[in-house]
Tab-separated table of C-alpha atoms in Angstrom:
chain	number	residue	atom	x	y	z
A	1	GLY	CA	11.361	13.860	10.648
A	2	ALA	CA	9.488	10.660	11.133
A	3	GLY	CA	7.257	9.542	8.271
A	4	VAL	CA	4.133	7.423	8.315
A	5	SER	CA	4.640	4.123	10.059
A	6	GLN	CA	2.527	0.970	9.848
A	7	SER	CA	2.525	-2.161	11.845
A	8	PRO	CA	2.917	-5.068	11.494
A	9	SER	CA	4.883	-4.952	8.248
A	10	ASN	CA	3.690	-8.546	7.495
A	11	LYS	CA	0.796	-10.497	8.813
A	12	VAL	CA	-0.098	-14.058	8.023
A	13	THR	CA	-3.375	-15.278	9.390
A	14	GLU	CA	-5.833	-18.137	9.005
A	15	LYS	CA	-9.140	-17.727	7.224
A	16	GLY	CA	-11.811	-16.664	9.648
A	17	LYS	CA	-9.500	-14.903	12.091
A	18	ASP	CA	-9.725	-11.158	12.846
A	19	VAL	CA	-6.761	-8.906	12.205
A	20	GLU	CA	-5.973	-5.368	13.245
A	21	LEU	CA	-3.618	-3.178	11.289
A	22	ARG	CA	-2.090	0.042	12.762
A	23	CYS	CA	-1.110	3.349	11.163
A	24	ASP	CA	0.844	6.127	12.843
A	25	PRO	CA	0.488	9.302	10.722
A	26	ILE	CA	2.865	12.202	10.569
A	27	SER	CA	2.243	14.444	13.589
A	28	GLY	CA	-0.050	17.378	12.739
A	29	HIS	CA	-1.561	15.783	9.626
A	30	THR	CA	-5.348	16.082	9.841
A	31	ALA	CA	-6.285	13.769	6.961
A	32	LEU	CA	-5.609	9.989	7.065
A	33	TYR	CA	-6.411	7.519	4.270
A	34	TRP	CA	-6.455	3.714	4.018
A	35	TYR	CA	-5.991	1.892	0.718
A	36	ARG	CA	-5.825	-1.707	-0.385
A	37	GLN	CA	-3.425	-2.818	-3.121
A	38	ARG	CA	-3.743	-6.277	-4.439
A	39	LEU	CA	-0.685	-7.814	-6.145
A	40	GLY	CA	0.149	-5.909	-9.341
A	41	GLN	CA	-2.878	-3.739	-8.988
A	42	GLY	CA	-3.607	-0.124	-8.282
A	43	LEU	CA	-4.693	1.569	-5.059
A	44	GLU	CA	-8.221	0.938	-3.978
A	45	PHE	CA	-9.609	3.573	-1.648
A	46	LEU	CA	-11.058	2.211	1.626
A	47	ILE	CA	-11.706	5.031	4.007
A	48	TYR	CA	-10.480	8.437	5.002
A	49	PHE	CA	-10.599	10.601	8.161
A	50	GLN	CA	-10.425	14.355	8.292
A	51	GLY	CA	-10.135	15.990	11.707
A	52	ASN	CA	-13.293	15.519	13.726
A	53	SER	CA	-15.524	15.161	10.668
A	54	ALA	CA	-17.412	11.937	9.996
A	55	PRO	CA	-15.130	9.556	8.091
A	56	ASP	CA	-15.859	8.702	4.463
A	57	LYS	CA	-16.325	4.906	4.583
A	58	SER	CA	-17.638	4.598	0.993
A	59	GLY	CA	-14.678	2.360	-0.052
A	60	LEU	CA	-14.989	-0.305	2.579
A	61	PRO	CA	-15.755	-3.522	0.627
A	62	SER	CA	-17.946	-5.166	3.254
A	63	ASP	CA	-19.122	-4.888	6.872
A	64	ARG	CA	-16.201	-7.083	7.906
A	65	PHE	CA	-14.024	-4.040	7.429
A	66	SER	CA	-13.957	-1.138	9.918
A	67	ALA	CA	-11.544	1.587	10.944
A	68	GLU	CA	-11.088	4.018	13.768
A	69	ARG	CA	-8.948	7.026	14.413
A	70	THR	CA	-8.289	8.658	17.687
A	71	GLY	CA	-8.391	12.403	17.219
A	72	GLU	CA	-5.620	13.269	14.719
A	73	SER	CA	-3.335	10.417	15.747
A	74	VAL	CA	-3.159	6.671	15.295
A	75	SER	CA	-5.662	4.769	13.203
A	76	THR	CA	-6.520	1.088	13.210
A	77	LEU	CA	-8.069	-0.931	10.365
A	78	THR	CA	-9.840	-4.098	11.494
A	79	ILE	CA	-10.797	-6.970	9.240
A	80	GLN	CA	-13.096	-9.524	10.872
A	81	ARG	CA	-13.507	-13.124	9.713
A	82	THR	CA	-10.722	-12.728	7.126
A	83	GLN	CA	-11.136	-14.319	3.703
A	84	GLN	CA	-8.465	-15.304	1.188
A	85	GLU	CA	-9.562	-12.425	-1.104
A	86	ASP	CA	-8.488	-10.005	1.705
A	87	SER	CA	-4.845	-10.851	0.999
A	88	ALA	CA	-3.197	-7.634	-0.136
A	89	VAL	CA	-0.982	-4.798	0.945
A	90	TYR	CA	-2.841	-2.278	3.048
A	91	LEU	CA	-1.401	1.183	2.737
A	92	CYS	CA	-1.967	4.114	5.031
A	93	ALA	CA	-1.320	7.782	4.042
A	94	SER	CA	-1.615	11.038	5.835
A	95	SER	CA	-1.814	14.607	4.594
A	96	PRO	CA	-1.577	17.976	6.257
A	97	GLN	CA	-4.810	19.040	4.634
A	98	LEU	CA	-7.294	17.978	2.052
A	99	ILE	CA	-6.327	18.235	-1.597
A	100	ASN	CA	-2.580	17.983	-0.911
A	101	GLU	CA	0.299	15.650	-1.067
A	102	GLN	CA	-0.301	12.283	0.662
A	103	PHE	CA	2.568	10.737	2.549
A	104	PHE	CA	2.398	6.943	2.409
A	105	GLY	CA	3.564	4.400	4.883
A	106	PRO	CA	5.374	1.237	3.841
A	107	GLY	CA	2.262	-0.845	4.070
A	108	THR	CA	1.223	-4.028	5.791
A	109	ARG	CA	1.315	-7.157	3.690
A	110	LEU	CA	-1.628	-9.363	4.737
A	111	THR	CA	-1.699	-12.990	3.751
A	112	VAL	CA	-4.803	-15.015	4.548
A	113	LEU	CA	-4.256	-18.748	4.316
B	1	GLY	CA	-19.149	8.324	-10.847
B	2	GLU	CA	-15.616	9.578	-10.721
B	3	ASN	CA	-13.061	7.692	-12.829
B	4	VAL	CA	-9.403	8.034	-13.668
B	5	GLU	CA	-8.028	6.133	-16.630
B	6	GLN	CA	-4.258	5.649	-17.069
B	7	HIS	CA	-2.302	4.585	-20.157
B	8	PRO	CA	-0.243	2.672	-20.965
B	9	SER	CA	-0.198	-0.069	-18.388
B	10	THR	CA	3.400	-0.968	-19.229
B	11	LEU	CA	6.076	1.046	-20.896
B	12	SER	CA	9.612	0.087	-21.964
B	13	VAL	CA	12.083	2.721	-23.059
B	14	GLN	CA	15.804	2.802	-23.753
B	15	GLU	CA	17.932	4.689	-21.265
B	16	GLY	CA	18.139	8.306	-22.296
B	17	ASP	CA	14.816	8.300	-24.151
B	18	SER	CA	11.662	10.076	-22.932
B	19	ALA	CA	8.605	8.429	-21.318
B	20	VAL	CA	5.078	9.771	-21.344
B	21	ILE	CA	2.160	8.529	-19.302
B	22	LYS	CA	-1.317	9.883	-19.689
B	23	CYS	CA	-4.336	10.012	-17.486
B	24	THR	CA	-7.909	11.199	-18.032
B	25	TYR	CA	-10.379	12.106	-15.372
B	26	SER	CA	-14.111	12.557	-15.296
B	27	ASP	CA	-14.805	15.002	-12.471
B	28	SER	CA	-14.553	18.454	-14.013
B	29	ALA	CA	-14.322	19.993	-10.557
B	30	SER	CA	-11.071	18.201	-9.736
B	31	ASN	CA	-8.377	20.740	-9.064
B	32	TYR	CA	-5.277	18.797	-7.928
B	33	PHE	CA	-3.346	16.183	-9.912
B	34	PRO	CA	-0.499	14.339	-8.334
B	35	TRP	CA	1.791	11.687	-9.742
B	36	TYR	CA	3.293	9.023	-7.466
B	37	LYS	CA	6.193	6.625	-7.990
B	38	GLN	CA	6.097	3.248	-6.281
B	39	GLU	CA	9.179	1.134	-6.065
B	40	LEU	CA	9.016	-2.517	-5.255
B	41	GLY	CA	8.024	-3.220	-1.638
B	42	LYS	CA	7.510	0.467	-0.800
B	43	GLY	CA	4.661	2.839	-0.467
B	44	PRO	CA	4.001	5.392	-3.246
B	45	GLN	CA	5.894	8.639	-3.175
B	46	LEU	CA	4.895	11.937	-4.693
B	47	ILE	CA	7.153	12.965	-7.528
B	48	ILE	CA	5.266	15.937	-8.914
B	49	ASP	CA	1.819	17.548	-8.738
B	50	ILE	CA	-0.093	20.277	-10.462
B	51	ARG	CA	-3.108	22.374	-9.547
B	52	SER	CA	-5.741	23.439	-12.034
B	53	ASN	CA	-4.670	27.094	-12.167
B	54	VAL	CA	-1.559	26.145	-14.223
B	55	GLY	CA	-1.101	24.182	-17.423
B	56	GLU	CA	2.456	22.837	-16.909
B	57	LYS	CA	4.981	22.254	-14.117
B	58	LYS	CA	8.500	21.096	-14.379
B	59	ASP	CA	11.034	19.712	-11.925
B	60	GLN	CA	14.370	18.801	-13.489
B	61	ARG	CA	13.716	15.783	-15.733
B	62	ILE	CA	10.072	15.499	-14.721
B	63	ALA	CA	7.184	17.551	-16.015
B	64	VAL	CA	3.416	17.373	-15.751
B	65	THR	CA	1.001	18.999	-18.258
B	66	LEU	CA	-2.683	19.579	-17.673
B	67	ASN	CA	-5.521	20.054	-20.208
B	68	LYS	CA	-8.568	21.000	-18.303
B	69	THR	CA	-10.743	21.265	-21.326
B	70	ALA	CA	-10.015	17.732	-22.407
B	71	LYS	CA	-9.739	16.580	-18.811
B	72	HIS	CA	-6.420	14.860	-19.096
B	73	PHE	CA	-2.923	15.259	-17.562
B	74	SER	CA	0.325	13.676	-18.506
B	75	LEU	CA	3.642	12.821	-16.900
B	76	HIS	CA	6.810	13.403	-18.942
B	77	ILE	CA	10.167	11.967	-17.941
B	78	THR	CA	13.120	13.015	-20.048
B	79	GLU	CA	16.614	11.462	-20.214
B	80	THR	CA	15.331	8.344	-18.461
B	81	GLN	CA	17.679	6.446	-16.226
B	82	PRO	CA	17.470	2.825	-14.905
B	83	GLU	CA	16.487	4.162	-11.440
B	84	ASP	CA	13.322	5.622	-13.066
B	85	SER	CA	12.054	2.024	-13.387
B	86	ALA	CA	9.036	1.725	-11.140
B	87	VAL	CA	5.248	1.811	-11.174
B	88	TYR	CA	3.724	5.313	-11.600
B	89	PHE	CA	0.284	6.273	-10.482
B	90	CYS	CA	-1.788	9.294	-11.288
B	91	ALA	CA	-4.620	10.470	-9.060
B	92	ALA	CA	-7.373	13.025	-8.901
B	93	PRO	CA	-9.534	14.023	-5.979
B	94	SER	CA	-13.218	13.492	-5.963
B	95	THR	CA	-14.884	16.780	-5.065
B	96	SER	CA	-18.524	15.659	-5.040
B	97	GLY	CA	-19.097	16.022	-1.349
B	98	THR	CA	-16.003	14.112	-0.306
B	99	TYR	CA	-12.262	14.344	-0.772
B	100	LYS	CA	-11.206	10.776	-1.452
B	101	TYR	CA	-8.654	10.247	-4.196
B	102	ILE	CA	-9.212	8.139	-7.232
B	103	PHE	CA	-6.005	6.546	-8.473
B	104	GLY	CA	-5.221	5.351	-11.970
B	105	THR	CA	-4.386	1.706	-12.471
B	106	GLY	CA	-0.685	2.339	-12.712
B	107	THR	CA	2.010	2.221	-15.416
B	108	ARG	CA	4.972	-0.064	-15.032
B	109	LEU	CA	7.932	1.721	-16.554
B	110	LYS	CA	11.083	-0.235	-17.436
B	111	VAL	CA	14.126	1.692	-18.506
B	112	LEU	CA	16.499	-0.538	-20.409
B	113	ALA	CA	20.213	0.092	-20.039
């Protein structure tokens, strides 16, 4: 079956511009996670959604970052007024339930010039 | 707060030898411990996981051991092959009111032919 998909795969933007990253989770997966991975680094938790519960936004690094999820489907991560330090790969993962395997998408590589 | 430490950061082994990667965690209530393999340009993929009601789990050349008392778990790869070369991440869920995952900083494994 289809896995987690993310778009775009690559995004190059100028400092100060807004960007929107999209994640399509596996159908039926109630949990959805966003991570940031800087070059050669580990996974930095950003936010997760679980069903209709309030999202855990504790990992968002600043108020320039926000994310939404429509029901149990697509999610978008928005970064406003991008900075060079936002350059990273943004990974999305979904899971059929909490405390279970996460299925990762291929990521979106964001480059801020 | 919750923390996951992973060692070593890099590991080189000869083909056919064994590799061991260790992680320690701080949240004693954590009950699920996955290991992910990330190949270049791809999202992480689960290779094995263990729940806190067992001490060891094995899947062909890969095994994970868990010591709940000491709060550490290890990945063991036997008879390593060049295709095992990748970055490996451990993770543990935070259970203090949320279900975000805390990932280790990763181990870059190189299997030398």
